PDB file of C-alpha atoms in Angstrom:
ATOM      1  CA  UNK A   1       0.000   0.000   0.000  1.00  0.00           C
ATOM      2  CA  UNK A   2       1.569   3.547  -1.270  1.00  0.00           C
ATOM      3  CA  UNK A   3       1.160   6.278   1.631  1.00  0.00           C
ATOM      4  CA  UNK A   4       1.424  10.211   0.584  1.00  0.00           C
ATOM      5  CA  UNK A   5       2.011  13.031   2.337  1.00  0.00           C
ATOM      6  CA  UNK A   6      -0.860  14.825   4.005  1.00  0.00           C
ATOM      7  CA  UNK A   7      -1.554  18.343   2.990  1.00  0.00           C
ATOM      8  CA  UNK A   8      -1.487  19.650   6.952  1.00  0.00           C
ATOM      9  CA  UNK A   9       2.060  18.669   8.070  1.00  0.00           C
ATOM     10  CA  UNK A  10       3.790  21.097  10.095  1.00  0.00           C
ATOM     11  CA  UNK A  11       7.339  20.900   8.287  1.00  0.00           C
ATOM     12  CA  UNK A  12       8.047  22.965   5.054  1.00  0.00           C
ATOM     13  CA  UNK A  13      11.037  22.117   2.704  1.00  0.00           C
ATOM     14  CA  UNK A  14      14.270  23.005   4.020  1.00  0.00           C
ATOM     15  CA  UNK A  15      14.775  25.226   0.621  1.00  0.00           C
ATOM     16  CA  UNK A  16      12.254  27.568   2.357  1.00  0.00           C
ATOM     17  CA  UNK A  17      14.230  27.724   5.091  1.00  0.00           C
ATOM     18  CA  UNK A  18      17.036  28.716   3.063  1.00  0.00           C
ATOM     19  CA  UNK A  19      15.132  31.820   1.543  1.00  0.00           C
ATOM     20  CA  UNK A  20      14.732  34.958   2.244  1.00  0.00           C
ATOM     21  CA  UNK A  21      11.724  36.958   3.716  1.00  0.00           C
ATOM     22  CA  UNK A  22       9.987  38.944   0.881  1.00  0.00           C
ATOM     23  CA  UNK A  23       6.782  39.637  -1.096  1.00  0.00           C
ATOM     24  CA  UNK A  24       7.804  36.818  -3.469  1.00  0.00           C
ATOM     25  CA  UNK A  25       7.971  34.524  -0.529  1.00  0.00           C
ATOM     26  CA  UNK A  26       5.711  35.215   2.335  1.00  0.00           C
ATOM     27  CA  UNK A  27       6.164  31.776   3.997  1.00  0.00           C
ATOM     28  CA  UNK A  28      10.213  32.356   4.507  1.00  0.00           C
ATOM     29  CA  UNK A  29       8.953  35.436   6.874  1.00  0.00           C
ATOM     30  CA  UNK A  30       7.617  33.026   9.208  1.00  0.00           C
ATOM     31  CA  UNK A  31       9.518  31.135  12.284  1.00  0.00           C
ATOM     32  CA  UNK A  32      10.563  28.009  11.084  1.00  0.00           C
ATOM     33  CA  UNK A  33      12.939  25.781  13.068  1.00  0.00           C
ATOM     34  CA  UNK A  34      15.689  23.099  11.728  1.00  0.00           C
ATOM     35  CA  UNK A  35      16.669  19.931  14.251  1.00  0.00           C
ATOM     36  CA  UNK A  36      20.178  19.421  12.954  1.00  0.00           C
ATOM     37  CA  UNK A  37      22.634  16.485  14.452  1.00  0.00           C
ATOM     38  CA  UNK A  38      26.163  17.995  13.499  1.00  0.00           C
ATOM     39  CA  UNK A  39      27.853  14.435  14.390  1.00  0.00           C
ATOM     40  CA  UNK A  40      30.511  13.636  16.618  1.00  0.00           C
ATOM     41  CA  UNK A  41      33.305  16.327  16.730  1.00  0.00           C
ATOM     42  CA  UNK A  42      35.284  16.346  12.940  1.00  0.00           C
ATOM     43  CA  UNK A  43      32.840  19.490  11.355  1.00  0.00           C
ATOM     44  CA  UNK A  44      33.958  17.786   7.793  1.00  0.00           C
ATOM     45  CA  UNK A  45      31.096  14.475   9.034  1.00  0.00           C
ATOM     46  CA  UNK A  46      28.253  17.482   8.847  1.00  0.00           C
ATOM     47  CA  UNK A  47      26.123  16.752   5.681  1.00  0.00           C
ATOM     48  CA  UNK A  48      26.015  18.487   3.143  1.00  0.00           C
ATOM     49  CA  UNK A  49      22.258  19.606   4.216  1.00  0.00           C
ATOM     50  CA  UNK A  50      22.810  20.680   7.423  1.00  0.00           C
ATOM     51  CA  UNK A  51      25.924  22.689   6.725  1.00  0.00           C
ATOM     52  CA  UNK A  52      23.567  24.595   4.055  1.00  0.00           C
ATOM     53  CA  UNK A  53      21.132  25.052   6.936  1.00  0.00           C
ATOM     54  CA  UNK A  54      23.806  26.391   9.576  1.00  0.00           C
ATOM     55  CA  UNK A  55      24.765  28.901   7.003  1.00  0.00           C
ATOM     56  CA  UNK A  56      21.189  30.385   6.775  1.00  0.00           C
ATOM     57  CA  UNK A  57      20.385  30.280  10.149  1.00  0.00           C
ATOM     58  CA  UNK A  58      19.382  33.335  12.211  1.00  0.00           C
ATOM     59  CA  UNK A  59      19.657  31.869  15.758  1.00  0.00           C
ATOM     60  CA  UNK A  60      21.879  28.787  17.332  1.00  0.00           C
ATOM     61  CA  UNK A  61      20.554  26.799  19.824  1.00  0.00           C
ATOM     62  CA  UNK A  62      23.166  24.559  20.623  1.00  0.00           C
ATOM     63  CA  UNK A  63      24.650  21.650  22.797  1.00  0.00           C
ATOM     64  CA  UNK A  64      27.818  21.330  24.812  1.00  0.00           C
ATOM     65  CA  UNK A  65      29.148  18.918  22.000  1.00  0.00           C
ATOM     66  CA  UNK A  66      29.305  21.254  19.524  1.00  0.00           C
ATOM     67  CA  UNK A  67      32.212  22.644  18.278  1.00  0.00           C
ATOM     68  CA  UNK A  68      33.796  25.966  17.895  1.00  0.00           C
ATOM     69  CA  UNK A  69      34.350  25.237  14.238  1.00  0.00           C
ATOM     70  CA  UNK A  70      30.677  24.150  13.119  1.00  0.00           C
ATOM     71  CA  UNK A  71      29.592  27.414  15.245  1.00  0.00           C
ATOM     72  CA  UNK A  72      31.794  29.246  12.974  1.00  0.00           C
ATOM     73  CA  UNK A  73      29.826  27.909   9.824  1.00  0.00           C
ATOM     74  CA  UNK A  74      26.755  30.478  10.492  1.00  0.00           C
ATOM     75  CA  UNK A  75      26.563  33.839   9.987  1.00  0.00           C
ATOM     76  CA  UNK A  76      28.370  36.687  12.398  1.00  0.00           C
ATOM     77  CA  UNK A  77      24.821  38.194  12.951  1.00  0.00           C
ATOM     78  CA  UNK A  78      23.166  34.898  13.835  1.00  0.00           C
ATOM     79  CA  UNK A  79      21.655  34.774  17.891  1.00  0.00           C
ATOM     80  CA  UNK A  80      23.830  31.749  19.441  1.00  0.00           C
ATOM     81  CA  UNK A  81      21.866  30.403  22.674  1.00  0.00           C
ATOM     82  CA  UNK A  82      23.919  27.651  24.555  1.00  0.00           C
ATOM     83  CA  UNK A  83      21.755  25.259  26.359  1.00  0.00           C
ATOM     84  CA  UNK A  84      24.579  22.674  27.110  1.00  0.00           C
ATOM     85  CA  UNK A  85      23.847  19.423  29.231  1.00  0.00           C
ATOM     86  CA  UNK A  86      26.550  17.416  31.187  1.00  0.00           C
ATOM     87  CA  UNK A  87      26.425  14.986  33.928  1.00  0.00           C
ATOM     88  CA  UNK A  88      24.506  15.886  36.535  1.00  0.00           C
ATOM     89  CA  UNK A  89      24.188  20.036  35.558  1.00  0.00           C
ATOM     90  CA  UNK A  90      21.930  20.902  33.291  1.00  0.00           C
ATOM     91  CA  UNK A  91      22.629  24.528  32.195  1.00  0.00           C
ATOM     92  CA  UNK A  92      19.154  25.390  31.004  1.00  0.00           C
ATOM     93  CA  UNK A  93      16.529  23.274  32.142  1.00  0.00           C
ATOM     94  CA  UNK A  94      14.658  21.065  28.943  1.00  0.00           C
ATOM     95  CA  UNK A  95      11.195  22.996  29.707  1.00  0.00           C
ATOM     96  CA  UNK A  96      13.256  26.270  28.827  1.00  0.00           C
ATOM     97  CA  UNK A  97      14.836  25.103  25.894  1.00  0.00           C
ATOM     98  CA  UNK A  98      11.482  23.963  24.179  1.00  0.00           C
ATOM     99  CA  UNK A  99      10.229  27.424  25.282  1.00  0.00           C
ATOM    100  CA  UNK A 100      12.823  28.891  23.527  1.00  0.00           C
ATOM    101  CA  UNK A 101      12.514  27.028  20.409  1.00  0.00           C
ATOM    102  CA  UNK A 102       8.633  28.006  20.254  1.00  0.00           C
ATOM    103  CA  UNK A 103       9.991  32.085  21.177  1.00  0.00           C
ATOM    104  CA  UNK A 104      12.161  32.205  18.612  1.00  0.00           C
ATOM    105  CA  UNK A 105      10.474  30.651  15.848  1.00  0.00           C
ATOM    106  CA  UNK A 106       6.722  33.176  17.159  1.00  0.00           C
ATOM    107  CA  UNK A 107       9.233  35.958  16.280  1.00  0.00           C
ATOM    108  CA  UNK A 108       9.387  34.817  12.714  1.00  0.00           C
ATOM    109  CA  UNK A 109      12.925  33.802  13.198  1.00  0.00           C
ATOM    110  CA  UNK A 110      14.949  30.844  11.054  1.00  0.00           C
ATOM    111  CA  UNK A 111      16.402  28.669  14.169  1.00  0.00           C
ATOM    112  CA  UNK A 112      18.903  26.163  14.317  1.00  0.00           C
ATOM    113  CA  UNK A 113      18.617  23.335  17.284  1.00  0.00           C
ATOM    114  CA  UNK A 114      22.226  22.101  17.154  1.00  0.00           C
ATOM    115  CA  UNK A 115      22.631  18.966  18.639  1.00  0.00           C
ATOM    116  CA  UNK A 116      25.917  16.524  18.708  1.00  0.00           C
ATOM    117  CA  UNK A 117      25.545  13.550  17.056  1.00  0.00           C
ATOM    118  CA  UNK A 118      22.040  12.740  15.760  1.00  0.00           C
ATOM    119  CA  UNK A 119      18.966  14.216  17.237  1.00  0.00           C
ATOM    120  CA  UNK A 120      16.850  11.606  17.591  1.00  0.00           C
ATOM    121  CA  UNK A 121      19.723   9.046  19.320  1.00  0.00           C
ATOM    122  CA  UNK A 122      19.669   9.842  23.536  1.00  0.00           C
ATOM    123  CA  UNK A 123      19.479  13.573  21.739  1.00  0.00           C
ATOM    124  CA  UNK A 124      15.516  14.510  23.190  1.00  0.00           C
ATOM    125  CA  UNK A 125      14.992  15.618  19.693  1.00  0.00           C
ATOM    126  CA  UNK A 126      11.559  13.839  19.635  1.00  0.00           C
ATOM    127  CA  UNK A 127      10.610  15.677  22.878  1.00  0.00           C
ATOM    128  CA  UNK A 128      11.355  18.861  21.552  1.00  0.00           C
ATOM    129  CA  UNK A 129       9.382  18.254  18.195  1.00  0.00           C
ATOM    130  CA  UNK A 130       6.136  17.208  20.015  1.00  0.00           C
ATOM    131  CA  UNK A 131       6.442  20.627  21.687  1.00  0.00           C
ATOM    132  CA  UNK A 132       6.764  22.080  18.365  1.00  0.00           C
ATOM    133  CA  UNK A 133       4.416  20.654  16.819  1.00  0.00           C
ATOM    134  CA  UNK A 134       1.635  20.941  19.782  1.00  0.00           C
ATOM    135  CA  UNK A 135       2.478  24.958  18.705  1.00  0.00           C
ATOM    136  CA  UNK A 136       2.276  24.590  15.182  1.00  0.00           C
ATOM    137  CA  UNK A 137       4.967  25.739  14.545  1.00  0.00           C
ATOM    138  CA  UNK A 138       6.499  24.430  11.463  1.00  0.00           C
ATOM    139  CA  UNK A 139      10.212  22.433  11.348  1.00  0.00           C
ATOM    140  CA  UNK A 140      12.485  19.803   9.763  1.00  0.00           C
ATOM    141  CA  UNK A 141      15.307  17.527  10.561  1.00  0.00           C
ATOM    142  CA  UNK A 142      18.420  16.943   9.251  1.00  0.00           C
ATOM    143  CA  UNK A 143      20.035  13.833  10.441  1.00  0.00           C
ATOM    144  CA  UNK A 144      23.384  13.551  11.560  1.00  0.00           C
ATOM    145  CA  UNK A 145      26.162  10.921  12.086  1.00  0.00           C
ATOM    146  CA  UNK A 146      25.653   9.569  15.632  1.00  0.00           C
ATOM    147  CA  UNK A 147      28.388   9.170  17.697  1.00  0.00           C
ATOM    148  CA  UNK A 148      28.138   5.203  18.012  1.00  0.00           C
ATOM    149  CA  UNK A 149      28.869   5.151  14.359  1.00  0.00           C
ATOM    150  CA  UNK A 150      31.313   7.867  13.639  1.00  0.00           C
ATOM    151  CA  UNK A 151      33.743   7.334  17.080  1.00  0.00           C
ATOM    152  CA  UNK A 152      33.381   3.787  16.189  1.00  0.00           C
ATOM    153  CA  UNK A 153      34.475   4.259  12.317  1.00  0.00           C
ATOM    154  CA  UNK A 154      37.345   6.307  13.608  1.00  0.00           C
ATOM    155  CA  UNK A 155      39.217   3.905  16.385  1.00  0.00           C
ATOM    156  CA  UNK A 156      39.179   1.190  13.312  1.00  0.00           C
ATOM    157  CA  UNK A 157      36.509  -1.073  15.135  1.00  0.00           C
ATOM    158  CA  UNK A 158      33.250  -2.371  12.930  1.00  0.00           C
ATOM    159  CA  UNK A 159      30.137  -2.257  14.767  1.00  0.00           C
ATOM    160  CA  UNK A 160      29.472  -5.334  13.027  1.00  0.00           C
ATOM    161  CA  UNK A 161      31.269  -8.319  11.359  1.00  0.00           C
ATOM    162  CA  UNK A 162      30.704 -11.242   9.929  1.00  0.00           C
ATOM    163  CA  UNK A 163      33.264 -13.233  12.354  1.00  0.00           C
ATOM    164  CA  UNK A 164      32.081 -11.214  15.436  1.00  0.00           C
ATOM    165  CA  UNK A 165      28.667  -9.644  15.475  1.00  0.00           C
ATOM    166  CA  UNK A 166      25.528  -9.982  13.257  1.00  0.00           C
ATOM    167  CA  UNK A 167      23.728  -7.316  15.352  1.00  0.00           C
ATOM    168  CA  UNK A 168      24.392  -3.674  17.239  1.00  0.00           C
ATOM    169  CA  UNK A 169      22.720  -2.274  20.255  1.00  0.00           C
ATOM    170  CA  UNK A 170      22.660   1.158  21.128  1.00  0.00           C
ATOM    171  CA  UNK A 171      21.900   1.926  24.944  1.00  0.00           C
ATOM    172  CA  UNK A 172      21.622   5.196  27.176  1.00  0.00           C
ATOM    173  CA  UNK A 173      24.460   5.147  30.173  1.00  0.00           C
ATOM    174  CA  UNK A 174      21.810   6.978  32.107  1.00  0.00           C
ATOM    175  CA  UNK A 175      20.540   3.750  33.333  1.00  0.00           C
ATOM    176  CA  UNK A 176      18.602   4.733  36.530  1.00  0.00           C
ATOM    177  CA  UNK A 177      16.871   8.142  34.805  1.00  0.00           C
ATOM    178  CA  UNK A 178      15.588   6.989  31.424  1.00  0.00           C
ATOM    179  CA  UNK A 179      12.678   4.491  30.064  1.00  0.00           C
ATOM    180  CA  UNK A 180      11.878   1.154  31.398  1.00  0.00           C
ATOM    181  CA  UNK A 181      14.629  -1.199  33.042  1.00  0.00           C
ATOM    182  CA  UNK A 182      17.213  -2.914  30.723  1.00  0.00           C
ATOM    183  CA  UNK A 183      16.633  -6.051  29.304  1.00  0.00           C
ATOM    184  CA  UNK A 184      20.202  -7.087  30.442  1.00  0.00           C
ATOM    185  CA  UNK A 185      19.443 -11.049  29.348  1.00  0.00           C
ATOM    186  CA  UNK A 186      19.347  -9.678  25.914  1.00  0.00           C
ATOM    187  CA  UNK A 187      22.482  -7.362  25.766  1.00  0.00           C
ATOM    188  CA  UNK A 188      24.283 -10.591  27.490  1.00  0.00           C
ATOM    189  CA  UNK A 189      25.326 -11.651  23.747  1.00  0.00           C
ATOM    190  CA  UNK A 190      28.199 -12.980  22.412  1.00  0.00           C
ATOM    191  CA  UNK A 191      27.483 -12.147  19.053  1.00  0.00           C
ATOM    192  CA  UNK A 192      26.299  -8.628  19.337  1.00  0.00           C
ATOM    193  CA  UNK A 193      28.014  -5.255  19.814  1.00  0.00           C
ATOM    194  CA  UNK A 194      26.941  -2.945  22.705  1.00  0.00           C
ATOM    195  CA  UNK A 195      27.300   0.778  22.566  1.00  0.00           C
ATOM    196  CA  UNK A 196      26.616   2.716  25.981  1.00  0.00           C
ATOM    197  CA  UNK A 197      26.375   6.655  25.412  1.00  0.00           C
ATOM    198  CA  UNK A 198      27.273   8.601  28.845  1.00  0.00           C
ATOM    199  CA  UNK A 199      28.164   5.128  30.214  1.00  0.00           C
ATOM    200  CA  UNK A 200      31.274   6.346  31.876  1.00  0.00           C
ATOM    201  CA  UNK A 201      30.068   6.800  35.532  1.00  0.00           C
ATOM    202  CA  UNK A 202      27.688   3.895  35.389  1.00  0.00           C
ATOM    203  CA  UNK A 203      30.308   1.075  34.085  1.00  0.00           C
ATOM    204  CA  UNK A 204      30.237  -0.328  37.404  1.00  0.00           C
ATOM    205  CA  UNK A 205      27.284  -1.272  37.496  1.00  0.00           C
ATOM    206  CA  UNK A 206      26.766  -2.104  33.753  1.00  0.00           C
ATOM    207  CA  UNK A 207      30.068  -4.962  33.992  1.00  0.00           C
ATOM    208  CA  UNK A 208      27.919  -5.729  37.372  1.00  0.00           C
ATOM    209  CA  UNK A 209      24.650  -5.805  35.350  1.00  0.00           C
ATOM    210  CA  UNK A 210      26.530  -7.992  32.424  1.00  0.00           C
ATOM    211  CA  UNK A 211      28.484 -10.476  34.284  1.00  0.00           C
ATOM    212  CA  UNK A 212      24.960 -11.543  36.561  1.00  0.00           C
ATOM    213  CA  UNK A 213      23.202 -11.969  33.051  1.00  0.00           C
ATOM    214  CA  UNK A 214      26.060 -14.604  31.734  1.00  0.00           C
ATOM    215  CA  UNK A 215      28.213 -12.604  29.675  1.00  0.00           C
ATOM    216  CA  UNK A 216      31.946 -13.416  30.181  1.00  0.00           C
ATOM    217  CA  UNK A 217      34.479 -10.870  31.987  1.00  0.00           C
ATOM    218  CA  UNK A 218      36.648 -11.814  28.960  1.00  0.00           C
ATOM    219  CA  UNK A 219      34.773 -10.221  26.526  1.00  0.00           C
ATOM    220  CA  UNK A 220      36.877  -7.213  24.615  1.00  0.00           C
ATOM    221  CA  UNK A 221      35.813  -3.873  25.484  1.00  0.00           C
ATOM    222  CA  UNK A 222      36.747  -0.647  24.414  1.00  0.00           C
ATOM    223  CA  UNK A 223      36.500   3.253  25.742  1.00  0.00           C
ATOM    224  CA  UNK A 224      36.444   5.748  23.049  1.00  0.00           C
ATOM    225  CA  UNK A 225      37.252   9.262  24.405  1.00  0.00           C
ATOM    226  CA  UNK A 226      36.159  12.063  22.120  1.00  0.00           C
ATOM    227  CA  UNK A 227      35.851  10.549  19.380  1.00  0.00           C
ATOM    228  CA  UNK A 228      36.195  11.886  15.620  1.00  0.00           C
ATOM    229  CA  UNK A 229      38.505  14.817  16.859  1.00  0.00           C
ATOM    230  CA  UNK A 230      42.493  15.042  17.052  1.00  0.00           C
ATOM    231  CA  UNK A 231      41.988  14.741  21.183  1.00  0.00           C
ATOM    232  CA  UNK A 232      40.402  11.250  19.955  1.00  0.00           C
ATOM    233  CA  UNK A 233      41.854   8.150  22.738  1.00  0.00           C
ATOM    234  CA  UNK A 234      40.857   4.753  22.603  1.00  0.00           C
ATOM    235  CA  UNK A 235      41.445   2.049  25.791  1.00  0.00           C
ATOM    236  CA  UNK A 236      40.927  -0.820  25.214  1.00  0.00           C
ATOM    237  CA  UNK A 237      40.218  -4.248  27.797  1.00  0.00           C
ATOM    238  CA  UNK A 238      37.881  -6.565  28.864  1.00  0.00           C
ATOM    239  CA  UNK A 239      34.296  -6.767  30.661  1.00  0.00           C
ATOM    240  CA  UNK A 240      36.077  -7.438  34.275  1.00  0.00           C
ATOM    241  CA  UNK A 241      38.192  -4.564  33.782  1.00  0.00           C
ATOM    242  CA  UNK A 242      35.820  -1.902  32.734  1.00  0.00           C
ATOM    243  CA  UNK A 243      35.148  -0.041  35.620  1.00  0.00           C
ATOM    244  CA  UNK A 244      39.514   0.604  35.785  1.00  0.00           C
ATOM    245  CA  UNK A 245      39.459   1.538  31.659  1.00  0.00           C
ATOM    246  CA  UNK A 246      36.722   4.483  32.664  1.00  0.00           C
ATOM    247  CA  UNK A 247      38.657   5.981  35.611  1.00  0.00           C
ATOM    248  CA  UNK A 248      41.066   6.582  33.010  1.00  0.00           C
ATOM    249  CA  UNK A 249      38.918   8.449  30.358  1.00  0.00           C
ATOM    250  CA  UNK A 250      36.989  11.474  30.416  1.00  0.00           C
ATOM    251  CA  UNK A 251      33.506  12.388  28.827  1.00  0.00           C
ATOM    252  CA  UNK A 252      32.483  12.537  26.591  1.00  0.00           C
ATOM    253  CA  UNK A 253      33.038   8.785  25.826  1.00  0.00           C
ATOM    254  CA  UNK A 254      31.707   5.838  24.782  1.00  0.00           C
ATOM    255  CA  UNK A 255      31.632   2.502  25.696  1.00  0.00           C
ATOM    256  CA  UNK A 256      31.448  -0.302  23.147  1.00  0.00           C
ATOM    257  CA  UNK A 257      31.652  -4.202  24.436  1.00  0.00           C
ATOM    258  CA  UNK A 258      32.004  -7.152  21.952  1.00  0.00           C
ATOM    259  CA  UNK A 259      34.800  -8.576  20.110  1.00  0.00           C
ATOM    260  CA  UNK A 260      35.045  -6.289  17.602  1.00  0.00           C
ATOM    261  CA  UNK A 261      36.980  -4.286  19.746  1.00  0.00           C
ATOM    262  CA  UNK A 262      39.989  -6.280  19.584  1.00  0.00           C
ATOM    263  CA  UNK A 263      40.102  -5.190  15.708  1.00  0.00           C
ATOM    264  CA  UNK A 264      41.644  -1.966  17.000  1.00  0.00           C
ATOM    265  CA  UNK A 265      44.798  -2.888  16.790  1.00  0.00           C
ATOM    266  CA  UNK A 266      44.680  -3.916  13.372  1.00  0.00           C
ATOM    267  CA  UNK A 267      42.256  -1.366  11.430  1.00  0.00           C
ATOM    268  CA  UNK A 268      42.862   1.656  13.466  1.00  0.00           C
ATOM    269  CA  UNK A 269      43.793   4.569  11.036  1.00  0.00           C
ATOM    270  CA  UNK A 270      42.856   7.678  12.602  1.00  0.00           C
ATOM    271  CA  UNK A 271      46.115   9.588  13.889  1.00  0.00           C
ATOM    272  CA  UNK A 272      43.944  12.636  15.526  1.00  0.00           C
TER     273      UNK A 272
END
C-alpha cells in the first residue's frame, strides 16, 4: 500500500528555510525551526544539508558537544543560545529550551537546534518536536552521524562483522533516569556489539549488570574518548576490567563491548 504526504504537516522544505523573507515569498517570513545532528566532533562528518542550513540560520541553539568550528559555519549576525547538558548540571533546564525554540520561531525567526551527534539518538529531539508541533509551529530535521557510528568508524573497530557480530545495540548510560529497566538477558550476547552513550560513571554497574546476566568478563571492550577529533583516545580491555578503563577516560566517551573491539589494533587509522 503507497502512503502520501498529508496536505497539513507542520514541516516545510528546508529550501524555504534557506530563503529569504519577501513579497515573493511570504512563507520564509515566518519562524521556522531546523533539528540538525552535526555528528561527533570532525565538522567535515556534517552533511552536506545541514551545513547549508547552519549557514542560513538566524539563531543557534546549541549543545555542549558542539564545536567551535561548526559554530563558525553560520553567519556573524546569527543569535547563538547555549543550552549545554553534562552529567549531573543541566545549564538550562529542557522545559526552557522547548520554550525557547517556540519564542524564537513566534518571532518569525529561522532557528537552528544544534545537537551533537544525531537528534533523535539519547538527543531529546523527539521531545522537543512534540512541543513544536503541539504549537504549530512548522520544522524539519536533518540527520546527523551519531556518535556510536562515527567514534566507532574512527578507532578502526566495525560495529558489526561477519566473524564477530551480526547485530548492534545502542543503549543510554543513564541507566537509573531513562525508560523502562534494561533487558540485560538480551544485551548478554556474544554475538552482538553494545554501545553505551554517557556510560562512563555507570560502568560499574553495567560490567555488574553484564556479568549476573552470563556474559563473560573476557569479553573485549573498548572506551572511546572524544571521538572523531584530534583529542580522539581509545582504551581498550575486557568486561572485568571496565570499571579501571573508565577511571582513566573522560567524557564525553563511549563505551562499546564485543569482540570487535579487539580489531583496534589492526584497522585503526585515525592519527587525531
Amino acid at each position: 500500500m503507497t502512503t502520501h504526504p498529508t496536505s497539513h504537516s507542520t514541516s516545510l522544505p528546508t529550501e524555504l528555510f534557506t530563503k529569504e523573507c519577501s513579497e515573493e515569498c511570504p512563507e520564509a517570513c515566518a519562524g521556522f525551526v531546523s533539528l540538525v545532528g552535526a555528528g561527533p566532533g570532525d565538522p567535515d562528518l556534517l552533511t552536506v544539508k545541514a551545513l547549508r542550513v547552519i549557514q542560513h540560520a538566524q539563531v543557534l541553539v546549541y549543545d555542549r558537544l558542539v564545536s567551535q568550528a561548526i559554530l563558525d559555519l553560520a553567519p556573524q549576525n546569527a543569535e547563538r543560545i547555549y543550552v549545554g547538558k553534562q552529567l549531573d548540571f543541566h545549564c538550562v533546564p529542557q522545559d526552557q529550551i522547548n520554550q525557547i525554540l517556540v519564542d524564537k520561531a513566534r518571532e518569525g525567526k529561522r532557528v537552528v537546534r544544534l545537537k551533537g551527534g544525531d537528534s533523535f539518538i539519547f538527543g531529546r529531539g523527539g521531545e522537543e518536536l512534540e512541543v513544536l508541533a503541539d504549537n504549530q509551529i512548522a520544522y524539519d530535521v536533518v540527520p546527523g552521524i551519531t556518535a556510536a557510528a562515527g567514534a566507532t568508524a574512527y578507532a578502526g573497530i566495525p560495529l558489526t562483522h561477519r566473524d564477530h557480530a551480526q547485530s548492534v545495540q545502542f543503549i543510554t548510560g543513564h541507566l537509573q533516569k531513562d525508560g523502562q529497566p534494561i533487558n540485560w538477558q538480551s544485551l548478554a550476547q556474544s554475538n552482538q556489539t553494545l554501545v553505551f552513550y554517557m556510560g562512563l560513571k555507570q560502568s560499574p554497574h553495567i560490567t555488574e549488570q553484564l556479568l549476573n546476566a552470563g556474559l563473560s568478563g573476557d569479553t573485549a571492550c573498548a572506551i572511546i574518548e572524544r571521538g572523531t577529533t584530534a583529542q580522539q583516545r581509545v582504551y581498550r580491555g575486557n568486561l572485568a576490567t571496565l570499571p579501571q578503563l573508565a577511571q582513566q577516560a573522560e567524557s564525553p566517551a563511549l563505551i562499546v563491548v564485543g569482540s570487535v573491539t579487539s580489531l583496534h589494533e589492526k584497522l585503526k587509522w585515525f592519527k587525531g
